[in-house]
Short mmCIF file of C-alpha atoms and ligand atoms in Angstrom, two decimals:
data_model
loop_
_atom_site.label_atom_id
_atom_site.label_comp_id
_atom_site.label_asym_id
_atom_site.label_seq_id
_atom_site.Cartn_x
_atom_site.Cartn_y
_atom_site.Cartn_z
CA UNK A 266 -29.23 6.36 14.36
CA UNK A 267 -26.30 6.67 16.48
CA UNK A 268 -25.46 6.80 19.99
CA UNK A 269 -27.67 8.68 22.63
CA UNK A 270 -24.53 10.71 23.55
CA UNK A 271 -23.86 11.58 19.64
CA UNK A 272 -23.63 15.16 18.51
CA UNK A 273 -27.12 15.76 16.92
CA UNK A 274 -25.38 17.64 14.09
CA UNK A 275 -23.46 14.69 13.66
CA UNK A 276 -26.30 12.15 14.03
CA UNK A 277 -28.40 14.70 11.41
CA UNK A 278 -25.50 14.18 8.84
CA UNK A 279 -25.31 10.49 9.21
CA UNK A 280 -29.05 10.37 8.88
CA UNK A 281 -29.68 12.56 6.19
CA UNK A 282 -26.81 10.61 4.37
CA UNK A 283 -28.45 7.75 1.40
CA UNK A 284 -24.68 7.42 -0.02
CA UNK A 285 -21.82 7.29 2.51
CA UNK A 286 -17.83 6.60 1.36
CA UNK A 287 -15.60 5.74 3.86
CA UNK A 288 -11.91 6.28 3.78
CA UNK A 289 -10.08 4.01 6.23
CA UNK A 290 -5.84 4.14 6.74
CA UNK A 291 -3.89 1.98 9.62
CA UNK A 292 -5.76 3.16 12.13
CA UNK A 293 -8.83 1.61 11.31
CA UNK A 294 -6.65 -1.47 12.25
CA UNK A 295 -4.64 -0.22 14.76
CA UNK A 296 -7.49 -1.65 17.39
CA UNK A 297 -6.84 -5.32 15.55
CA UNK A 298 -3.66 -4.90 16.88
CA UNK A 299 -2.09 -4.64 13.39
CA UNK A 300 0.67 -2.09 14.04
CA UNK A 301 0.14 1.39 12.19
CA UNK A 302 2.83 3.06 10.02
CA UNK A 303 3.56 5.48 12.50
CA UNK A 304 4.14 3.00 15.31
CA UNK A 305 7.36 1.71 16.12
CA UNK A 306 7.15 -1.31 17.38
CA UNK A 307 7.55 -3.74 14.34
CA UNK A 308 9.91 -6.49 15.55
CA UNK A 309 13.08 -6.90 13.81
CA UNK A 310 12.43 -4.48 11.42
CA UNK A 311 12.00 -2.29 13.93
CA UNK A 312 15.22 -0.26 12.34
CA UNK A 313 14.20 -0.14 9.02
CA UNK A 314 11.67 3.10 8.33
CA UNK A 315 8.20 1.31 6.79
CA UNK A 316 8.34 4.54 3.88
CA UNK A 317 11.87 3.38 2.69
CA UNK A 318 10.99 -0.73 2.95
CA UNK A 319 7.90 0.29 0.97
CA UNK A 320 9.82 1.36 -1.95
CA UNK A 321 10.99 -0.56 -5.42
CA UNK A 322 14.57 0.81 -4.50
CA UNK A 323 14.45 -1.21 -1.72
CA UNK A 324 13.22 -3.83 -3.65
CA UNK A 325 16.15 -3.79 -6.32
CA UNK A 326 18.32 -3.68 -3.45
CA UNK A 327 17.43 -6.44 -1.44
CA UNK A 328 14.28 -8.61 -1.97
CA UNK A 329 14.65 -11.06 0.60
CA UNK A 330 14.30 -8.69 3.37
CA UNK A 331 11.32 -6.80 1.65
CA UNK A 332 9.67 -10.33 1.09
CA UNK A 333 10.59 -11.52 4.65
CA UNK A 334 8.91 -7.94 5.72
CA UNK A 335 5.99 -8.24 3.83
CA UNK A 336 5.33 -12.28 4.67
CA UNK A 337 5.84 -11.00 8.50
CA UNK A 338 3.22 -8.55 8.21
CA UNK A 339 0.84 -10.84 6.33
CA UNK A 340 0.92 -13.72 9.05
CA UNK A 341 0.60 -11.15 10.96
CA UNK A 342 -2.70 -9.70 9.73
CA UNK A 343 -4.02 -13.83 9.34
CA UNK A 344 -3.69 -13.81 13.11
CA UNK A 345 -5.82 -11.04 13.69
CA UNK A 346 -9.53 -10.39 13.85
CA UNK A 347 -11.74 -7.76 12.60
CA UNK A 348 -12.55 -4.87 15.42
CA UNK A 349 -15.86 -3.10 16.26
CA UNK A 350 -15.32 -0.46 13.81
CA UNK A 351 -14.67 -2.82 10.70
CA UNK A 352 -17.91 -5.08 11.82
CA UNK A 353 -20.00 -1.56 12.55
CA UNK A 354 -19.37 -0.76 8.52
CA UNK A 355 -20.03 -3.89 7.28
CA UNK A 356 -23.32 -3.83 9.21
CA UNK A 357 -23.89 -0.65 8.29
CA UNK A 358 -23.97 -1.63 4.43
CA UNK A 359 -26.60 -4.05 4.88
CA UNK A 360 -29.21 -0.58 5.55
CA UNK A 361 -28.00 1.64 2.81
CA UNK A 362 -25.34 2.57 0.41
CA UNK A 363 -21.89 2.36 2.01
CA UNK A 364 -18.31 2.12 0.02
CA UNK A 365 -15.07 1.80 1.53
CA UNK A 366 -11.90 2.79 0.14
CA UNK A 367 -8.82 1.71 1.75
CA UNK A 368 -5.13 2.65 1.87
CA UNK A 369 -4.99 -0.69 4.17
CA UNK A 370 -3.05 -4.01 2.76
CA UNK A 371 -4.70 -6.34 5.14
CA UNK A 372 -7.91 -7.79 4.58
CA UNK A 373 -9.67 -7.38 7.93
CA UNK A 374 -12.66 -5.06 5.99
CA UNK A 375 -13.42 -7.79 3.78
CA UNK A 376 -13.29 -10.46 6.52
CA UNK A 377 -15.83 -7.92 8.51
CA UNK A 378 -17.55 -8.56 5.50
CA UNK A 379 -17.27 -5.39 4.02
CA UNK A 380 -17.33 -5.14 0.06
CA UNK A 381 -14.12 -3.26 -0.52
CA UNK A 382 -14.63 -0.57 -3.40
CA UNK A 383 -10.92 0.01 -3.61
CA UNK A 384 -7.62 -1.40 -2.26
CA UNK A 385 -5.64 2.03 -3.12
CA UNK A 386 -2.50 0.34 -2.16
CA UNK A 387 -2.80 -3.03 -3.08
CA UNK A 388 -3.16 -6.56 -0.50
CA UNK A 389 -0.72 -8.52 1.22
CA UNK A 390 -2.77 -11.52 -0.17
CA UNK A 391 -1.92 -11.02 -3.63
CA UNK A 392 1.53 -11.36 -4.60
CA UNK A 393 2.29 -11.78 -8.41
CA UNK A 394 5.67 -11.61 -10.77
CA UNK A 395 7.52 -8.81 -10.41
CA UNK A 396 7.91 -9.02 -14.68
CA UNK A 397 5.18 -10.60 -16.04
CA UNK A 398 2.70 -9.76 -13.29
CA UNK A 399 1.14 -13.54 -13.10
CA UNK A 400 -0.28 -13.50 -9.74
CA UNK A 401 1.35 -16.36 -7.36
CA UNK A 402 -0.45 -18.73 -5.38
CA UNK A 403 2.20 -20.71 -5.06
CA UNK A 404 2.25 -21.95 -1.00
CA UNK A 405 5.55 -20.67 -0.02
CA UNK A 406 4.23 -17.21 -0.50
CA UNK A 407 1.84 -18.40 2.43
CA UNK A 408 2.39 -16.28 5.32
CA UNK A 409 1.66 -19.17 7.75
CA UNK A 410 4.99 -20.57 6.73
CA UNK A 411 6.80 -17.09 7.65
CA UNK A 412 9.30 -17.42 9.80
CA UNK A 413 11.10 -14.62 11.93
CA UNK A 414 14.19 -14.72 9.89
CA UNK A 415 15.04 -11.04 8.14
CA UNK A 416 15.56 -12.49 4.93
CA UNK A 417 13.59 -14.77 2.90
CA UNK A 418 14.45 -15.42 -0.80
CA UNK A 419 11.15 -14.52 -3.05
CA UNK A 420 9.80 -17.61 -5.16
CA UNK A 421 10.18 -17.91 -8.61
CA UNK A 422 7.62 -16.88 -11.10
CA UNK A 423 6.65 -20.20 -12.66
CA UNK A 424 6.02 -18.36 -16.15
CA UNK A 425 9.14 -16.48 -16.32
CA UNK A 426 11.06 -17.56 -13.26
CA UNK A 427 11.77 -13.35 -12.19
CA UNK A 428 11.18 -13.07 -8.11
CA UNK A 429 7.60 -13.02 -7.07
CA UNK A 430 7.04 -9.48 -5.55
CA UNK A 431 4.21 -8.42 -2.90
CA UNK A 432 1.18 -7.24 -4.41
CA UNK A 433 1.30 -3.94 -3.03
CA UNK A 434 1.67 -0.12 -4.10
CA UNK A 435 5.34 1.04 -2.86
CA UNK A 436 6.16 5.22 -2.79
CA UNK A 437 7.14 6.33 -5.85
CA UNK A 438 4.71 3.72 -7.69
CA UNK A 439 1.82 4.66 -9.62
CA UNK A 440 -1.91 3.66 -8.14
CA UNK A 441 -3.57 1.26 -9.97
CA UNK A 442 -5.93 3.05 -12.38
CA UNK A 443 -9.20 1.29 -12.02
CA UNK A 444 -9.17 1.24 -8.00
CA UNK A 445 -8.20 4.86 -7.88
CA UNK A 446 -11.25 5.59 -10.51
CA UNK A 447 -13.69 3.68 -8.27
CA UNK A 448 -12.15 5.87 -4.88
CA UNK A 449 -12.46 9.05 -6.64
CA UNK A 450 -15.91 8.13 -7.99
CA UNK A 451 -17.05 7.23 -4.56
CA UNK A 452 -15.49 10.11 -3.02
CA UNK A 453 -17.23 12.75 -5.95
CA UNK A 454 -20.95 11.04 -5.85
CA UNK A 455 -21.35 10.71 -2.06
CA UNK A 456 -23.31 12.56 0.24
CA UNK A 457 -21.42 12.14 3.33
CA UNK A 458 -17.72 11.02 3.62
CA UNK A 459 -15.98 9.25 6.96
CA UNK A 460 -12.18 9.80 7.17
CA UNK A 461 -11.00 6.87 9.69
CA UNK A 462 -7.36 6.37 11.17
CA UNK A 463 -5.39 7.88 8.21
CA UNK A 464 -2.54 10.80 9.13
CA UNK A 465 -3.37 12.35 5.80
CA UNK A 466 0.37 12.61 4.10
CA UNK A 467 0.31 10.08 1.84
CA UNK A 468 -0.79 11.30 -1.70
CA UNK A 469 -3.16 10.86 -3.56
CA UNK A 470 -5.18 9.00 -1.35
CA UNK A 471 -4.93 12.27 1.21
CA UNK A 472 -6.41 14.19 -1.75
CA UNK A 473 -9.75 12.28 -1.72
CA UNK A 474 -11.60 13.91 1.36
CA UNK A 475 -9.96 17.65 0.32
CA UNK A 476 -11.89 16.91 -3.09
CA UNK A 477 -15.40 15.96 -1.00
CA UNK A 478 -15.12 19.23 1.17
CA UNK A 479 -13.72 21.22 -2.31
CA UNK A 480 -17.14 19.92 -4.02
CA UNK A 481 -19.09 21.05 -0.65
CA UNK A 482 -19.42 17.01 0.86
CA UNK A 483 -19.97 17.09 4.55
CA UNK A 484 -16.95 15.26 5.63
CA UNK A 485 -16.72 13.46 9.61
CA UNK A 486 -13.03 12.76 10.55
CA UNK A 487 -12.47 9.88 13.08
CA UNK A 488 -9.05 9.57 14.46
CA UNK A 489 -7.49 10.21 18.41
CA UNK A 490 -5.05 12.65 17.06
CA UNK A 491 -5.67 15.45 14.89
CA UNK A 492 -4.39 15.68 11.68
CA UNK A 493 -3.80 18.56 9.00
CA UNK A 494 -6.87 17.54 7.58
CA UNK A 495 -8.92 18.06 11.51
CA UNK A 496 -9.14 21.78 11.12
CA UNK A 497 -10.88 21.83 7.65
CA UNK A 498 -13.64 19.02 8.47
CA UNK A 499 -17.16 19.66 9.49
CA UNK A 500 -16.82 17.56 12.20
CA UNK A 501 -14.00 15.87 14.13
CA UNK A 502 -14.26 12.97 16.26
CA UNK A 503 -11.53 12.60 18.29
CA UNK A 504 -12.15 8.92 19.09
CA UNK A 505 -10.70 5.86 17.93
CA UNK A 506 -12.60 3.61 15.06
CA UNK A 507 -13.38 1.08 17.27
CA UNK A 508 -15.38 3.62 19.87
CA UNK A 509 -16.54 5.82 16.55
CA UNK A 510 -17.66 3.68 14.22
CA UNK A 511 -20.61 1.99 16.11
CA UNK A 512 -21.08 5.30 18.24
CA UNK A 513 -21.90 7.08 14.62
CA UNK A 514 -23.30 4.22 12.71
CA UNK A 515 -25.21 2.03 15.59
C1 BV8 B 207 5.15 10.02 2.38
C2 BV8 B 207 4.43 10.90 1.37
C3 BV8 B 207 4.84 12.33 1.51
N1 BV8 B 207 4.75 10.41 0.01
C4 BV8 B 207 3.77 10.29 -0.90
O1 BV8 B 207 2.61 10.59 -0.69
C5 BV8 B 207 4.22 9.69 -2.20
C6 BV8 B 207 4.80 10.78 -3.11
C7 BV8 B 207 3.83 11.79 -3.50
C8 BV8 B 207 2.98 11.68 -4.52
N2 BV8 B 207 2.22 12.81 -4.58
C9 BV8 B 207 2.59 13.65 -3.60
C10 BV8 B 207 2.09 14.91 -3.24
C11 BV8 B 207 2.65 15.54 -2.18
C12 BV8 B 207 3.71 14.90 -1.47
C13 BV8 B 207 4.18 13.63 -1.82
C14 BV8 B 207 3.61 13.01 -2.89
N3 BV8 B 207 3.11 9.00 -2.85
C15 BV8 B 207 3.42 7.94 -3.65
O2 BV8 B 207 4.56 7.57 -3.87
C16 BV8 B 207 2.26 7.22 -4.29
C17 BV8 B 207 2.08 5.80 -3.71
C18 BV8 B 207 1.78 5.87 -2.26
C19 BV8 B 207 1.45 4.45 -1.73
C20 BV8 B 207 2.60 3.87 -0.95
N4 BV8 B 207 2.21 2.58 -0.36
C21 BV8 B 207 1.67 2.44 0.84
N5 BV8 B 207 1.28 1.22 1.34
C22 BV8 B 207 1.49 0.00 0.55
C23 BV8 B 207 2.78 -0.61 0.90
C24 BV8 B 207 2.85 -1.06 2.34
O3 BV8 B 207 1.82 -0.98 3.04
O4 BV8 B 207 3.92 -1.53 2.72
S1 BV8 B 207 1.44 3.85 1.81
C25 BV8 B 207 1.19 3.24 3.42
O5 BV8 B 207 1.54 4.30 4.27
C26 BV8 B 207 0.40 5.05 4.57
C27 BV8 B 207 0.33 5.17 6.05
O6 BV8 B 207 -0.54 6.21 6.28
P1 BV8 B 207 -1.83 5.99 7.25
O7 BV8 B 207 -2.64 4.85 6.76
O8 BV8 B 207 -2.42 7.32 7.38
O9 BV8 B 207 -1.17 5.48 8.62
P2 BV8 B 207 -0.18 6.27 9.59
O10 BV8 B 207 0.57 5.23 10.32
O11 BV8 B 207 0.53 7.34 8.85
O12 BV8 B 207 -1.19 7.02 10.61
C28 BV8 B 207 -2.07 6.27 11.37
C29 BV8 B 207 -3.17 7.23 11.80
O13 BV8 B 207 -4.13 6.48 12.54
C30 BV8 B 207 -4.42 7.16 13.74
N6 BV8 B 207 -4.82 6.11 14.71
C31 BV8 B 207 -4.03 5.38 15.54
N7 BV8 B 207 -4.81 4.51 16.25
C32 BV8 B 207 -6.10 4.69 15.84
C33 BV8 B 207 -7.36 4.10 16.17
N8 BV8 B 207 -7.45 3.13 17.08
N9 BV8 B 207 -8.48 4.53 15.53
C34 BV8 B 207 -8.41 5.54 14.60
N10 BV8 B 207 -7.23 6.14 14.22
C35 BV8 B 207 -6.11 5.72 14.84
C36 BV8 B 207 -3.15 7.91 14.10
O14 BV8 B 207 -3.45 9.02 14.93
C37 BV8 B 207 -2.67 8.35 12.71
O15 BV8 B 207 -3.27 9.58 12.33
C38 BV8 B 207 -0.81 4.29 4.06
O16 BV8 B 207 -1.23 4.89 2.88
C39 BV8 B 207 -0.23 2.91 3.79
O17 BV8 B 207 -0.92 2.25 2.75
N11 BV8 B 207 2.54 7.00 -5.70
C40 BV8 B 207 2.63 8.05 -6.53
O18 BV8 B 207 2.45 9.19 -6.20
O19 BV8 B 207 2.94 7.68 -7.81
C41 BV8 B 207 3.13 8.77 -8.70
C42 BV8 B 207 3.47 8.16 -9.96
C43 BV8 B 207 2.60 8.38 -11.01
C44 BV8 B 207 2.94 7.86 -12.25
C45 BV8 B 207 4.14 7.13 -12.41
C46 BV8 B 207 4.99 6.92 -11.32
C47 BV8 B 207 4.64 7.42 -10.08
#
């Protein structure tokens, strides 16, 4: 198991592991050229910081540039592909026990074909009614119809006619209960837990691997900058997923 160069400590771990979680954050996708939050370069939105888009204030305030942000970043995600790293986990599942929790909206795990165990943040692929909650399939909530225009007017909730919101998690917003259940159950039971491409600041999903290494859980770190978590792992890769993933799992 893994790569000749691999650390043998590392390659030990990985081994000795039965039940592996893996905690993935933009960077997983950052090599599917799906921009992180971190990175600037986000079109016309460029202006507008992600954490204060991502927010029900913003919302309230003005829903047709959230939707038009969040129908940008969808078609955005459609026309992009999985990269090594997703496809390394989702072959990786097929030998043992592997569960990924994600603070990632896009569906590019899933289309590896990964089994998701959580969305911690919600999907970009399920909007629903930002009253009643009836999820939306209507096709003007298809990203391929997007357009780069800053603001598009949400539908209308068939049900209850209220604006159709994003199906996402903004700041300030509680996690939905069951997924964060499943993460922290995944997190608790495994032997070995993989932190890929996540800066670590958003909370609670940051709390996850500082409960594996709390409960004594060998935890790997995969990123190519350090974070505050880098200093407390047992091991840090400082590699991206694309190079880390199959180096560690192949
Ligand atoms: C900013 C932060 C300080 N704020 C929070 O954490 C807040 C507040 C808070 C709660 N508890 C706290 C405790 C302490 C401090 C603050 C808080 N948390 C919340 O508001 C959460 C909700 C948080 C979820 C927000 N939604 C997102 N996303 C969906 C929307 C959308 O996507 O638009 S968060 C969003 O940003 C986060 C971005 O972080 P990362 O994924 O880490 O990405 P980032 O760009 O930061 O970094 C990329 C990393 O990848 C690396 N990288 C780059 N290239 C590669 C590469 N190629 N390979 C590998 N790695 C790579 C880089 O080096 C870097 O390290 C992700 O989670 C992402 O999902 N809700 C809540 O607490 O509710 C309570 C509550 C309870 C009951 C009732 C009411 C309320």
């Amino acid at each position: 198991m893994g790569g000749a160069d691999l650390d043998p400590a590392i390659a030990a771990l990985v081994d000795g592991a039965d039940w592996v979680t893996v905690c993935t954050g933009a960077g997983m996708s950052a090599e599917s050229n799906v921009p992180t939050f971190r990175d600037a370069e986000t079109g016309l939105w460029e202006r507008f910081d992600p954490t204060e888009l991502a927010t029900p204030g913003a919302w309230s305030d003005d829903p047709a540039l959230v939707w038009a942000w969040y129908q940008w970043r969808a078609r955005l995600v459609r026309g992009a592909e999985p990269n090594a790293g997703h496809r390394a986990l989702a072959q990786w599942a097929e030998r043992r026990t592997l569960m990924v929790v994600t603070q990632n909206v896009d569906d590019l795990h899933e289309r590896a074909g990964s089994a998701v165990t959580a969305h911690l943040h919600g999907s970009l692929f399920a909007p629903r009614c930002s009253h009643c909650d009836t999820p939306y399939s209507g096709t003007d909530a298809n990203p391929d119809t997007a357009t780069e225009t800053l603001r598009v007017e949400p539908p209308a909730c068939p049900r209850c006619l209220s604006p159709v919101r994003p199906g996402v998690v903004w700041f300030g917003e509680p996690l939905p209960q069951d997924a964060w259940e499943r993460a922290a159950d995944a997190a608790a039971g495994c032997d070995l837990l993989i932190v890929v491409g996540t800066s670590g600041l958003v909370y609670p999903a940051a709390a996850l691997p500082e409960r594996a290494l709390a409960a004594g859980t060998p935890v790997i770190e995969i990123n190519p900058d350090p974070t505050p978590l880098s200093s407390s792992v047992t091991h840090f890769m400082q590699t991206t997923a694309g190079r880390g993933l199959p180096a560690l799992l192949d």
